[in-house]
Structures are given as C-alpha cells and as structure tokens.
Coordinates of N, CA and C in Angstrom, one line a residue:
M1 N 17.7 5.7 -13.0 CA 16.5 4.4 -12.6 C 15.0 5.4 -12.5
T2 N 14.5 5.5 -13.6 CA 13.2 6.5 -13.3 C 11.9 5.6 -13.3
H3 N 11.7 4.3 -13.4 CA 10.5 3.8 -13.8 C 10.2 2.8 -12.7
R4 N 8.9 2.7 -12.1 CA 8.4 2.2 -11.1 C 8.7 0.3 -11.2
Y5 N 8.7 -0.7 -10.0 CA 8.9 -1.8 -10.7 C 7.8 -1.9 -9.5
V6 N 6.9 -3.0 -9.8 CA 5.7 -3.0 -8.8 C 5.6 -4.5 -8.0
Y7 N 6.2 -4.8 -6.8 CA 6.2 -6.1 -5.7 C 4.4 -6.5 -5.6
G8 N 3.6 -5.1 -5.4 CA 2.5 -6.0 -4.8 C 1.5 -4.7 -4.4
V9 N 0.3 -4.9 -4.2 CA -0.4 -3.3 -3.4 C -0.9 -3.9 -2.6
M10 N -1.7 -3.2 -1.6 CA -2.0 -3.2 0.0 C -3.1 -1.8 0.1
N11 N -4.0 -2.1 1.3 CA -4.7 -0.9 1.6 C -3.8 0.0 3.0
D12 N -2.7 -0.6 3.2 CA -2.6 -1.1 4.6 C -1.8 0.7 4.7
D13 N -1.0 1.4 5.9 CA 0.0 2.1 5.9 C 1.3 1.8 4.4
P14 N 1.7 2.9 4.0 CA 3.2 3.0 3.3 C 3.7 2.5 4.0
V15 N 4.9 2.1 3.5 CA 6.2 1.4 3.8 C 7.7 2.3 3.1
E16 N 8.3 2.2 3.9 CA 9.6 2.2 3.0 C 11.0 1.9 4.0
F17 N 11.8 1.2 3.4 CA 12.9 0.4 4.2 C 14.1 -0.1 3.3
E18 N 14.8 -0.1 3.0 CA 16.2 -0.4 2.4 C 16.4 -2.2 2.5
T19 N 16.8 -2.3 0.8 CA 16.6 -4.1 1.2 C 17.4 -3.7 -0.3
D20 N 18.3 -4.9 -0.7 CA 18.5 -5.4 -1.6 C 17.1 -5.9 -2.9
A21 N 16.9 -5.0 -3.9 CA 15.5 -4.8 -4.6 C 16.0 -5.5 -6.1
V22 N 14.8 -5.6 -6.6 CA 14.8 -6.0 -7.9 C 15.5 -4.7 -8.8
G23 N 16.8 -5.6 -10.2 CA 17.2 -4.8 -10.9 C 18.3 -3.6 -10.2
G24 N 19.0 -4.2 -8.7 CA 19.8 -3.6 -8.3 C 19.6 -2.0 -7.5
A25 N 18.4 -2.1 -6.9 CA 17.5 -0.9 -6.1 C 18.2 -1.5 -4.6
D26 N 17.7 -0.1 -4.0 CA 18.6 -0.7 -2.6 C 17.4 0.0 -1.4
R27 N 16.4 0.5 -2.5 CA 15.2 1.1 -1.6 C 13.9 0.5 -1.8
V28 N 13.1 0.2 -1.5 CA 11.5 -0.3 -1.1 C 10.4 0.9 -1.0
Y29 N 9.4 1.3 -1.3 CA 8.7 2.7 -0.6 C 6.9 2.2 -1.6
T30 N 6.3 2.8 -1.7 CA 5.0 2.8 -1.8 C 4.8 4.1 -2.6
V31 N 4.0 4.1 -4.0 CA 3.1 5.0 -4.5 C 1.9 4.8 -4.0
S32 N 0.7 6.1 -3.6 CA -0.1 5.8 -3.4 C -1.0 6.4 -4.8
H33 N -2.2 6.0 -4.1 CA -3.7 6.2 -5.0 C -4.6 6.3 -4.1
R34 N -5.7 7.5 -3.7 CA -6.5 6.7 -2.5 C -6.0 6.1 -1.7
R35 N -6.5 5.3 -1.3 CA -6.1 4.2 -0.2 C -5.4 3.0 -0.4
L36 N -5.1 3.0 -1.7 CA -4.4 1.4 -2.2 C -2.9 2.2 -2.2
N37 N -1.9 1.3 -2.1 CA -0.5 1.6 -2.0 C 0.2 0.5 -2.9
A38 N 0.8 0.9 -3.6 CA 1.3 0.1 -4.5 C 3.0 0.1 -4.5
V39 N 3.6 -1.0 -3.9 CA 5.2 -1.2 -3.0 C 5.5 -1.2 -4.6
V40 N 6.4 -0.7 -4.6 CA 7.7 -0.1 -5.4 C 9.0 0.3 -5.2
S41 N 10.1 -0.3 -6.2 CA 11.4 0.0 -6.3 C 11.9 0.8 -7.5
D42 N 12.8 1.5 -7.6 CA 12.8 2.3 -8.9 C 13.6 1.4 -9.8
I43 N 13.9 1.6 -10.9 CA 14.0 0.3 -12.3 C 14.3 1.1 -13.1
D44 N 15.7 0.5 -13.9 CA 15.8 1.3 -15.2 C 15.3 1.1 -16.7
T45 N 14.6 0.4 -16.7 CA 13.4 -0.1 -17.8 C 12.2 -0.8 -17.3
T46 N 11.4 -0.8 -18.5 CA 9.8 -1.5 -17.7 C 9.9 -3.0 -18.7
D47 N 11.5 -3.6 -19.1 CA 10.8 -5.0 -19.5 C 12.1 -5.6 -18.5
P48 N 12.1 -5.8 -17.4 CA 12.8 -6.6 -16.7 C 13.1 -7.8 -16.4
E49 N 14.2 -8.4 -17.0 CA 14.8 -10.0 -16.9 C 14.3 -10.7 -16.2
E50 N 13.9 -11.9 -15.9 CA 14.0 -12.7 -14.5 C 14.9 -13.3 -14.6
T51 N 15.9 -12.7 -13.7 CA 17.6 -13.8 -13.2 C 16.5 -14.4 -12.1
D52 N 17.6 -15.7 -12.1 CA 17.2 -16.7 -10.3 C 16.9 -15.5 -9.0
E53 N 17.8 -14.3 -9.2 CA 18.4 -13.8 -8.2 C 17.3 -12.4 -7.8
D54 N 16.9 -11.8 -8.8 CA 15.9 -11.2 -9.0 C 14.6 -11.4 -8.5
A55 N 14.5 -13.1 -9.0 CA 13.0 -13.4 -8.9 C 12.9 -13.7 -7.1
Q56 N 14.5 -13.6 -6.4 CA 14.1 -14.3 -5.4 C 14.1 -12.9 -4.4
R57 N 14.9 -12.0 -5.1 CA 14.6 -10.2 -4.3 C 13.5 -9.9 -3.9
H58 N 12.5 -10.3 -5.2 CA 10.9 -10.5 -5.5 C 10.4 -10.6 -4.4
D59 N 10.3 -12.3 -4.1 CA 9.9 -13.1 -3.1 C 10.3 -12.1 -1.7
D60 N 11.7 -12.0 -1.7 CA 11.8 -11.6 0.1 C 11.1 -10.2 -0.6
V61 N 10.9 -9.4 -0.8 CA 10.4 -7.8 -0.4 C 9.2 -8.0 0.2
L62 N 8.5 -9.0 -0.8 CA 7.0 -9.7 -0.3 C 6.9 -10.3 0.8
R63 N 7.7 -10.7 1.3 CA 8.3 -11.5 2.9 C 7.9 -10.8 3.6
E64 N 9.0 -9.8 3.1 CA 9.3 -8.6 4.3 C 8.2 -7.9 4.5
I65 N 7.4 -7.6 3.7 CA 5.6 -6.8 4.1 C 5.0 -7.3 5.1
M66 N 4.5 -9.3 4.3 CA 3.8 -10.0 5.3 C 4.6 -9.7 6.8
E67 N 5.6 -9.7 7.2 CA 6.1 -10.1 8.5 C 5.9 -8.8 8.8
R68 N 5.5 -7.5 8.3 CA 5.6 -6.8 9.2 C 4.5 -6.5 10.1
D69 N 4.5 -5.9 11.2 CA 3.6 -5.3 12.3 C 2.2 -6.6 12.3
G70 N 2.8 -7.3 12.6 CA 2.1 -8.7 13.0 C 1.6 -8.9 12.1
G71 N 2.0 -8.9 10.8 CA 1.3 -9.3 9.7 C 0.2 -8.6 8.9
R72 N 1.1 -8.2 7.5 CA 0.2 -7.4 6.7 C -0.5 -7.6 5.1
T73 N -1.3 -7.6 4.8 CA -1.8 -8.5 3.4 C -1.4 -7.1 2.4
I74 N -1.1 -8.1 1.6 CA -0.2 -7.9 -0.3 C -1.2 -8.5 -0.9
V75 N -1.4 -8.0 -2.2 CA -1.9 -8.3 -3.2 C -0.5 -8.6 -4.3
P76 N 0.4 -9.9 -4.2 CA 1.5 -10.0 -4.9 C 1.2 -9.6 -6.6
M77 N 2.0 -9.0 -7.1 CA 2.2 -8.9 -8.7 C 3.1 -10.3 -8.8
Q78 N 2.9 -11.0 -10.4 CA 4.1 -11.5 -10.6 C 5.1 -11.1 -11.0
F79 N 5.9 -11.7 -11.4 CA 7.6 -10.8 -11.6 C 7.8 -10.0 -12.8
G80 N 8.0 -8.9 -13.0 CA 8.2 -8.3 -14.1 C 7.5 -6.9 -13.9
M81 N 6.6 -6.6 -13.3 CA 5.6 -5.6 -13.6 C 6.0 -4.3 -13.4
A82 N 6.4 -3.4 -14.2 CA 7.4 -2.5 -13.9 C 6.5 -1.3 -15.2
F83 N 6.4 0.1 -14.2 CA 5.8 1.5 -15.2 C 7.1 2.7 -15.8
E84 N 6.4 3.1 -17.2 CA 7.1 4.3 -17.0 C 7.3 5.2 -16.3
N85 N 6.2 5.8 -15.0 CA 6.5 6.4 -13.8 C 5.1 6.5 -13.2
D86 N 5.2 7.2 -12.3 CA 4.0 6.8 -11.0 C 2.7 7.7 -11.6
R87 N 2.5 8.4 -12.6 CA 1.6 8.6 -13.5 C 0.5 7.7 -13.9
A88 N 1.6 6.4 -14.5 CA 1.0 5.6 -15.6 C 0.8 4.7 -13.9
L89 N 1.8 4.7 -13.2 CA 1.1 3.0 -12.6 C -0.7 4.0 -11.3
K90 N -0.6 5.0 -10.7 CA -1.5 5.7 -10.2 C -2.9 5.3 -11.4
N91 N -2.7 5.0 -12.3 CA -4.1 5.2 -13.7 C -4.2 3.9 -13.7
V92 N -3.2 2.8 -13.0 CA -3.6 1.3 -13.3 C -4.5 1.8 -11.7
L93 N -3.6 1.7 -10.6 CA -4.1 1.8 -10.0 C -5.7 1.9 -9.6
R94 N -6.1 3.2 -10.5 CA -7.3 3.8 -10.6 C -8.2 2.7 -11.0
G95 N -8.0 2.4 -12.8 CA -8.8 1.5 -13.1 C -9.3 -0.1 -12.5
A96 N -7.9 -0.2 -11.8 CA -8.4 -1.7 -11.5 C -8.8 -1.5 -9.7
R97 N -8.6 -0.4 -9.0 CA -9.5 -0.2 -7.6 C -10.5 -1.1 -7.2
P98 N -11.4 -1.6 -7.7 CA -11.9 -2.7 -7.4 C -12.0 -3.6 -7.3
A99 N -11.1 -4.4 -8.1 CA -10.7 -6.0 -8.2 C -9.6 -5.5 -7.4
F100 N -8.9 -5.1 -6.4 CA -7.5 -4.8 -5.5 C -8.4 -5.0 -4.3
R101 N -9.5 -4.4 -4.4 CA -10.6 -3.9 -2.7 C -11.0 -5.8 -2.7
R102 N -11.4 -6.2 -4.0 CA -11.9 -7.5 -3.8 C -11.0 -8.4 -3.0
A103 N -9.6 -8.4 -4.3 CA -8.8 -9.4 -3.8 C -8.3 -9.1 -2.7
I104 N -8.4 -8.3 -1.9 CA -7.4 -8.0 -0.4 C -8.5 -8.2 0.6
N105 N -9.5 -8.4 0.7 CA -10.8 -8.7 1.2 C -10.7 -10.5 1.2
D106 N -10.4 -10.8 0.1 CA -10.6 -12.6 0.0 C -9.0 -12.6 0.5
I107 N -7.9 -12.5 0.8 CA -6.6 -12.7 1.5 C -6.1 -11.8 2.7
E108 N -7.0 -11.1 3.5 CA -7.0 -10.5 4.5 C -6.3 -11.6 5.5
G109 N -5.3 -11.3 6.4 CA -5.1 -12.0 7.4 C -4.8 -13.5 7.2
R110 N -4.4 -13.9 5.5 CA -4.4 -14.9 5.0 C -2.9 -15.5 4.7
E111 N -2.3 -16.0 4.2 CA -1.1 -16.6 4.0 C -1.2 -18.3 2.7
E112 N -0.4 -18.4 1.6 CA -0.5 -19.2 0.8 C 1.2 -20.5 1.2
L113 N 0.3 -21.7 1.8 CA 1.2 -22.8 1.9 C 1.2 -23.9 0.8
G114 N 2.3 -24.4 0.5 CA 2.0 -25.4 -0.3 C 2.8 -27.0 0.4
L115 N 1.6 -27.9 -0.3 CA 1.7 -29.1 0.1 C 1.9 -30.4 -1.2
K116 N 3.5 -30.7 -1.0 CA 3.4 -31.7 -2.3 C 3.7 -33.4 -1.8
I117 N 3.1 -34.0 -2.0 CA 3.4 -35.9 -1.5 C 3.7 -36.6 -2.8
V118 N 4.7 -36.8 -2.2 CA 6.1 -37.3 -3.7 C 6.4 -39.4 -3.2
R119 N 6.0 -40.1 -3.8 CA 6.2 -41.1 -4.1 C 7.4 -42.0 -4.0
E120 N 7.7 -42.9 -3.8 CA 9.4 -43.6 -4.6 C 8.9 -44.3 -5.8
E121 N 10.1 -44.1 -6.6 CA 10.4 -44.5 -7.5 C 8.7 -45.4 -8.4
D122 N 8.9 -46.5 -7.6 CA 8.6 -47.9 -8.2 C 7.2 -48.3 -7.0
A123 N 7.0 -47.4 -6.1 CA 5.9 -47.4 -4.9 C 4.1 -48.1 -5.9
E124 N 3.6 -48.7 -5.5 CA 2.1 -48.2 -5.4 C 1.1 -48.0 -4.7
V125 N 0.5 -47.2 -5.1 CA -0.6 -46.0 -3.5 C -1.1 -45.9 -4.2
D126 N -2.8 -46.1 -3.7 CA -3.5 -45.5 -3.7 C -4.1 -43.8 -3.7
T127 N -3.8 -43.7 -5.1 CA -4.1 -41.7 -5.0 C -5.2 -41.3 -4.6
D128 N -6.5 -42.0 -5.1 CA -8.0 -41.4 -4.5 C -8.2 -41.3 -2.6
A129 N -7.2 -42.7 -2.3 CA -7.7 -42.7 -0.7 C -6.7 -42.0 -0.3
I130 N -5.9 -41.1 -0.5 CA -4.2 -40.3 -0.1 C -5.1 -39.3 0.0
E131 N -5.4 -38.6 -1.4 CA -6.1 -37.3 -1.5 C -7.4 -37.3 -0.9
E132 N -8.0 -38.2 -0.7 CA -9.6 -37.9 0.3 C -9.0 -38.0 1.6
A133 N -7.8 -38.9 2.3 CA -7.4 -38.2 3.6 C -6.8 -37.1 3.7
V134 N -6.2 -36.8 2.7 CA -5.6 -35.3 2.7 C -6.7 -34.2 3.1
A135 N -7.6 -34.4 2.1 CA -9.0 -33.1 2.1 C -9.8 -33.5 3.7
D136 N -9.7 -34.6 3.9 CA -10.7 -35.0 5.6 C -9.6 -34.0 6.4
E137 N -8.2 -33.9 6.4 CA -7.5 -33.4 7.2 C -7.3 -31.8 6.8
L138 N -7.8 -31.2 6.1 CA -6.6 -29.9 5.6 C -7.9 -28.8 5.2
E139 N -8.5 -29.4 4.1 CA -9.6 -28.7 3.7 C -10.8 -27.8 4.7
S140 N -10.9 -28.5 6.0 CA -11.8 -27.8 7.3 C -11.0 -26.6 7.6
I141 N -9.6 -26.6 7.6 CA -8.7 -25.7 8.0 C -8.6 -24.7 7.5
A142 N -8.2 -24.8 5.8 CA -7.8 -23.9 4.9 C -9.6 -23.1 4.4
A143 N -8.7 -21.9 3.9 CA -9.6 -21.2 3.6 C -10.3 -21.3 2.1
Q144 N -9.2 -21.8 1.4 CA -9.5 -22.1 0.0 C -8.3 -23.2 0.0
S145 N -8.7 -23.7 -1.2 CA -7.5 -24.5 -1.7 C -7.7 -24.8 -3.4
V146 N -7.0 -24.9 -4.2 CA -6.4 -24.9 -5.7 C -5.0 -26.1 -6.1
P147 N -5.5 -26.8 -6.7 CA -4.7 -27.5 -7.3 C -3.9 -27.4 -8.3
N148 N -1.9 -27.9 -7.8 CA -1.1 -27.4 -9.1 C -0.8 -28.3 -9.1
D149 N -0.3 -28.3 -10.8 CA 0.0 -29.3 -11.8 C 1.1 -30.5 -10.9
L150 N 1.3 -31.4 -11.4 CA 1.4 -32.6 -11.4 C 2.5 -33.2 -12.1
F151 N 3.3 -32.3 -12.1 CA 4.4 -32.6 -13.4 C 5.3 -33.7 -13.0
S152 N 5.3 -34.0 -12.2 CA 6.2 -36.2 -12.3 C 5.3 -36.5 -11.9
D153 N 5.6 -38.0 -12.7 CA 4.5 -39.3 -12.3 C 4.6 -39.7 -10.7
R154 N 5.7 -39.2 -10.1 CA 5.8 -39.8 -9.0 C 5.2 -38.6 -7.8
L155 N 5.0 -37.8 -8.2 CA 3.4 -36.8 -7.7 C 2.3 -37.4 -7.0
V156 N 1.5 -37.3 -6.1 CA 0.3 -38.1 -5.9 C -0.4 -36.8 -5.4
L157 N 0.3 -35.6 -4.9 CA -0.6 -34.4 -4.8 C 0.2 -33.4 -4.8
N158 N -0.6 -32.4 -5.1 CA 0.5 -31.3 -5.6 C -0.9 -29.9 -5.1
R159 N -1.0 -29.2 -4.1 CA -1.8 -28.4 -3.7 C -1.1 -27.3 -3.0
S160 N -2.1 -25.9 -3.2 CA -1.8 -24.7 -2.2 C -2.8 -24.5 -1.7
Y161 N -3.1 -23.8 -0.4 CA -3.9 -23.9 0.9 C -3.7 -22.3 1.0
L162 N -4.5 -22.0 0.9 CA -4.9 -20.4 1.9 C -5.4 -20.5 3.0
V163 N -4.7 -20.4 4.0 CA -4.7 -20.5 5.4 C -4.9 -19.0 6.0
N164 N -5.8 -19.4 7.4 CA -6.1 -17.8 8.1 C -4.3 -18.0 9.2
R165 N -3.8 -16.7 8.9 CA -2.8 -17.1 10.2 C -3.2 -17.4 11.3
D166 N -4.0 -17.3 12.0 CA -4.2 -17.4 13.6 C -4.7 -19.2 13.2
E167 N -4.9 -19.4 12.2 CA -5.0 -20.9 12.1 C -4.0 -22.3 11.4
R168 N -2.9 -21.1 11.7 CA -1.5 -21.8 10.8 C -0.6 -22.9 11.8
E169 N -1.0 -22.9 13.5 CA -0.3 -23.7 14.0 C -1.7 -24.9 13.8
R170 N -2.8 -25.4 13.6 CA -3.3 -25.8 13.8 C -3.4 -26.5 12.3
F171 N -2.9 -26.2 11.1 CA -2.6 -26.4 10.2 C -1.8 -27.3 9.7
D172 N -0.5 -26.3 10.6 CA 0.9 -27.2 10.9 C 1.1 -29.1 11.2
Q173 N 0.2 -29.0 12.6 CA -0.2 -30.2 13.5 C -1.1 -31.4 12.1
A174 N -2.2 -30.4 11.2 CA -2.5 -31.3 10.7 C -1.3 -32.1 9.3
V175 N -0.6 -31.4 9.3 CA 0.4 -31.8 8.2 C 1.4 -32.8 8.4
A176 N 1.5 -32.3 10.2 CA 2.5 -33.7 10.5 C 1.9 -34.4 11.2
D177 N 0.7 -34.8 11.0 CA -0.2 -36.0 11.6 C -0.4 -36.7 10.5
L178 N -0.9 -36.4 9.1 CA -0.3 -36.8 7.8 C 0.7 -37.5 7.6
E179 N 1.9 -36.6 8.0 CA 3.0 -37.2 7.4 C 3.5 -38.6 8.3
D180 N 3.3 -38.2 9.6 CA 3.0 -39.6 10.7 C 2.6 -41.0 9.9
E181 N 1.1 -40.7 9.7 CA 0.4 -42.0 9.1 C 1.1 -42.6 7.8
Y182 N 1.2 -41.3 7.0 CA 2.2 -42.0 5.4 C 3.0 -41.8 5.1
D183 N 4.2 -42.6 6.5 CA 5.3 -42.7 6.3 C 6.2 -43.3 5.3
D184 N 5.8 -43.7 4.3 CA 6.3 -44.2 3.3 C 6.3 -43.1 2.1
L185 N 5.1 -41.8 2.3 CA 5.6 -41.3 1.4 C 6.3 -40.3 1.9
M186 N 7.2 -39.3 0.7 CA 7.7 -38.1 1.2 C 6.6 -36.6 0.8
F187 N 6.9 -36.2 2.3 CA 6.2 -34.7 2.0 C 7.3 -33.5 2.2
R188 N 6.4 -32.4 1.2 CA 7.1 -31.3 0.6 C 6.1 -29.9 1.2
Y189 N 6.7 -29.7 2.5 CA 5.3 -28.6 3.0 C 6.0 -27.3 3.3
T190 N 5.7 -26.6 2.4 CA 6.3 -25.3 1.8 C 5.5 -23.7 2.5
G191 N 6.3 -22.7 2.8 CA 5.8 -21.6 2.7 C 5.9 -20.9 4.5
P192 N 5.6 -19.8 4.8 CA 4.2 -19.4 4.3 C 4.8 -18.7 2.6
F193 N 4.0 -18.6 1.5 CA 4.5 -17.5 0.8 C 3.0 -15.8 0.1
A194 N 3.3 -15.3 -0.4 CA 2.4 -14.4 -0.8 C 1.5 -15.2 -1.7
P195 N -0.1 -14.8 -1.7 CA -1.1 -15.6 -2.0 C -1.0 -15.8 -3.6
Y196 N 0.1 -16.2 -4.4 CA -0.6 -15.6 -5.5 C -1.7 -16.6 -6.2
S197 N -1.2 -17.6 -5.6 CA -2.4 -18.8 -6.4 C -4.1 -18.4 -6.2
F198 N -4.1 -17.3 -5.4 CA -5.6 -17.1 -4.7 C -5.9 -16.0 -5.5
V199 N -5.0 -14.9 -5.6 CA -5.5 -13.8 -6.5 C -5.1 -13.6 -7.9
D200 N -6.1 -12.8 -8.6 CA -5.9 -12.5 -10.4 C -6.7 -11.5 -10.7
V201 N -6.0 -10.4 -10.4 CA -5.8 -9.1 -10.3 C -5.5 -8.7 -11.9
R202 N -5.8 -8.5 -12.7 CA -4.8 -8.2 -14.4 C -4.9 -6.6 -13.9
I203 N -3.7 -5.9 -14.1 CA -3.5 -4.6 -14.2 C -2.7 -4.6 -15.5
G204 N -3.0 -4.7 -16.9 CA -3.2 -4.2 -18.1 C -1.1 -4.4 -18.1
A205 N -1.1 -3.9 -19.7 CA 0.3 -3.9 -19.9 C 1.1 -3.1 -19.4
Q206 N 2.6 -2.8 -19.0 CA 3.1 -1.9 -18.7 C 3.2 -0.6 -19.5
Q207 N 3.3 0.5 -18.9 CA 3.4 1.6 -19.9 C 4.7 2.8 -19.3

C-alpha cells in the first residue's frame, strides 16, 4: 500500500490516528507542504473503486477531523483522489496552494447543513411562498447557501447551507420553527457535513 489516498486539505496542525480508512487501511495521517496538510491514508491503487463502504469511510474520516479540538476546518476532496507517492501529492499542494488558502478562508469555522422539504404525493403547495419563507428564516443566519437538484417532483426545496459553528443552535431552531409552521410537509434536515458544496478546488489528475 504505497500510494496516498487524500480525504482533504487543511492548514491546521498535523494529525495521526487509527481508524477504518478507505481501501482497507487502518491509519490516517498528514503529508505536509509548507503550512498545508493533506489528510491521507495508504492505498494500493491510484484508481480506487467507490463502494458504499469506502464512501462512508471517506465521510467518517472528514467528520472525525471536523470534530477534533473543538472543530477543525478541512477542504474536502471528492472520493477517489489518490496519488502515486508523497512527491506527486506535494507537487499538487504546491501548485494549488493559493486556491486551497482561499477555500480554507471561505469555510473557516463553518459546516455544511442540508434541508429537503417534501410534499405528500398529491398535495398542492405554493412552492414560491415556501421558498420565500425559508429564505426569510435561514438566509440571514447562513453564511452562504446553494440550491441542489430537485430530483423528485415531490421535492419542494433542496438546499445546502454553510453555517458558522457558533450559529448552529440558532439555525437548528429556525429550521424547527419552519417545520412547526408547515406541519403538512416533511422536513429532512441533515448534517453537519464537510462543506463539499462550497469549495471548488481542482487538484488535477492523479499522478
């Protein structure tokens, strides 16, 4: 297992811990270039297959990082970023350093939360009014938000929110208030997640 599988990048102190990692690895650690630390584990391929189990392990490692030391900030990588060796990974960190620094600044101290609002099968709802009510309650608390696909005709709203950790309780309460107000709709409130929806750092092809 000589290659490096990357979960995300941070400018915090290095980490090392034992866990069930992607590809059967049992240890997560960091590869550093200047102040950037890539969170990695060893893997025997540079083209890992995305199984449900490994996708969950990827997310679990990110969540473990986010919960450490009162909350760490990490720029998450999509599943499947693996590099031939430390040198190849450090070259990528060097080239993408400005982009990572911008992304870290954008998400510092923040986490992603998701909200889906679902109507009953044949229910008639005023989608515009619901979207406006949700925006009135949540947009002033969130740092940013982005729409997600309405992959079902029963979905009234599907958004991701970037929320400061110290605003989390207030945001939770605002969602609860909306759920009480629209008790004929189903609210699916999820998270916290690593802020995938709010970073867009391209780190090139695996090498």
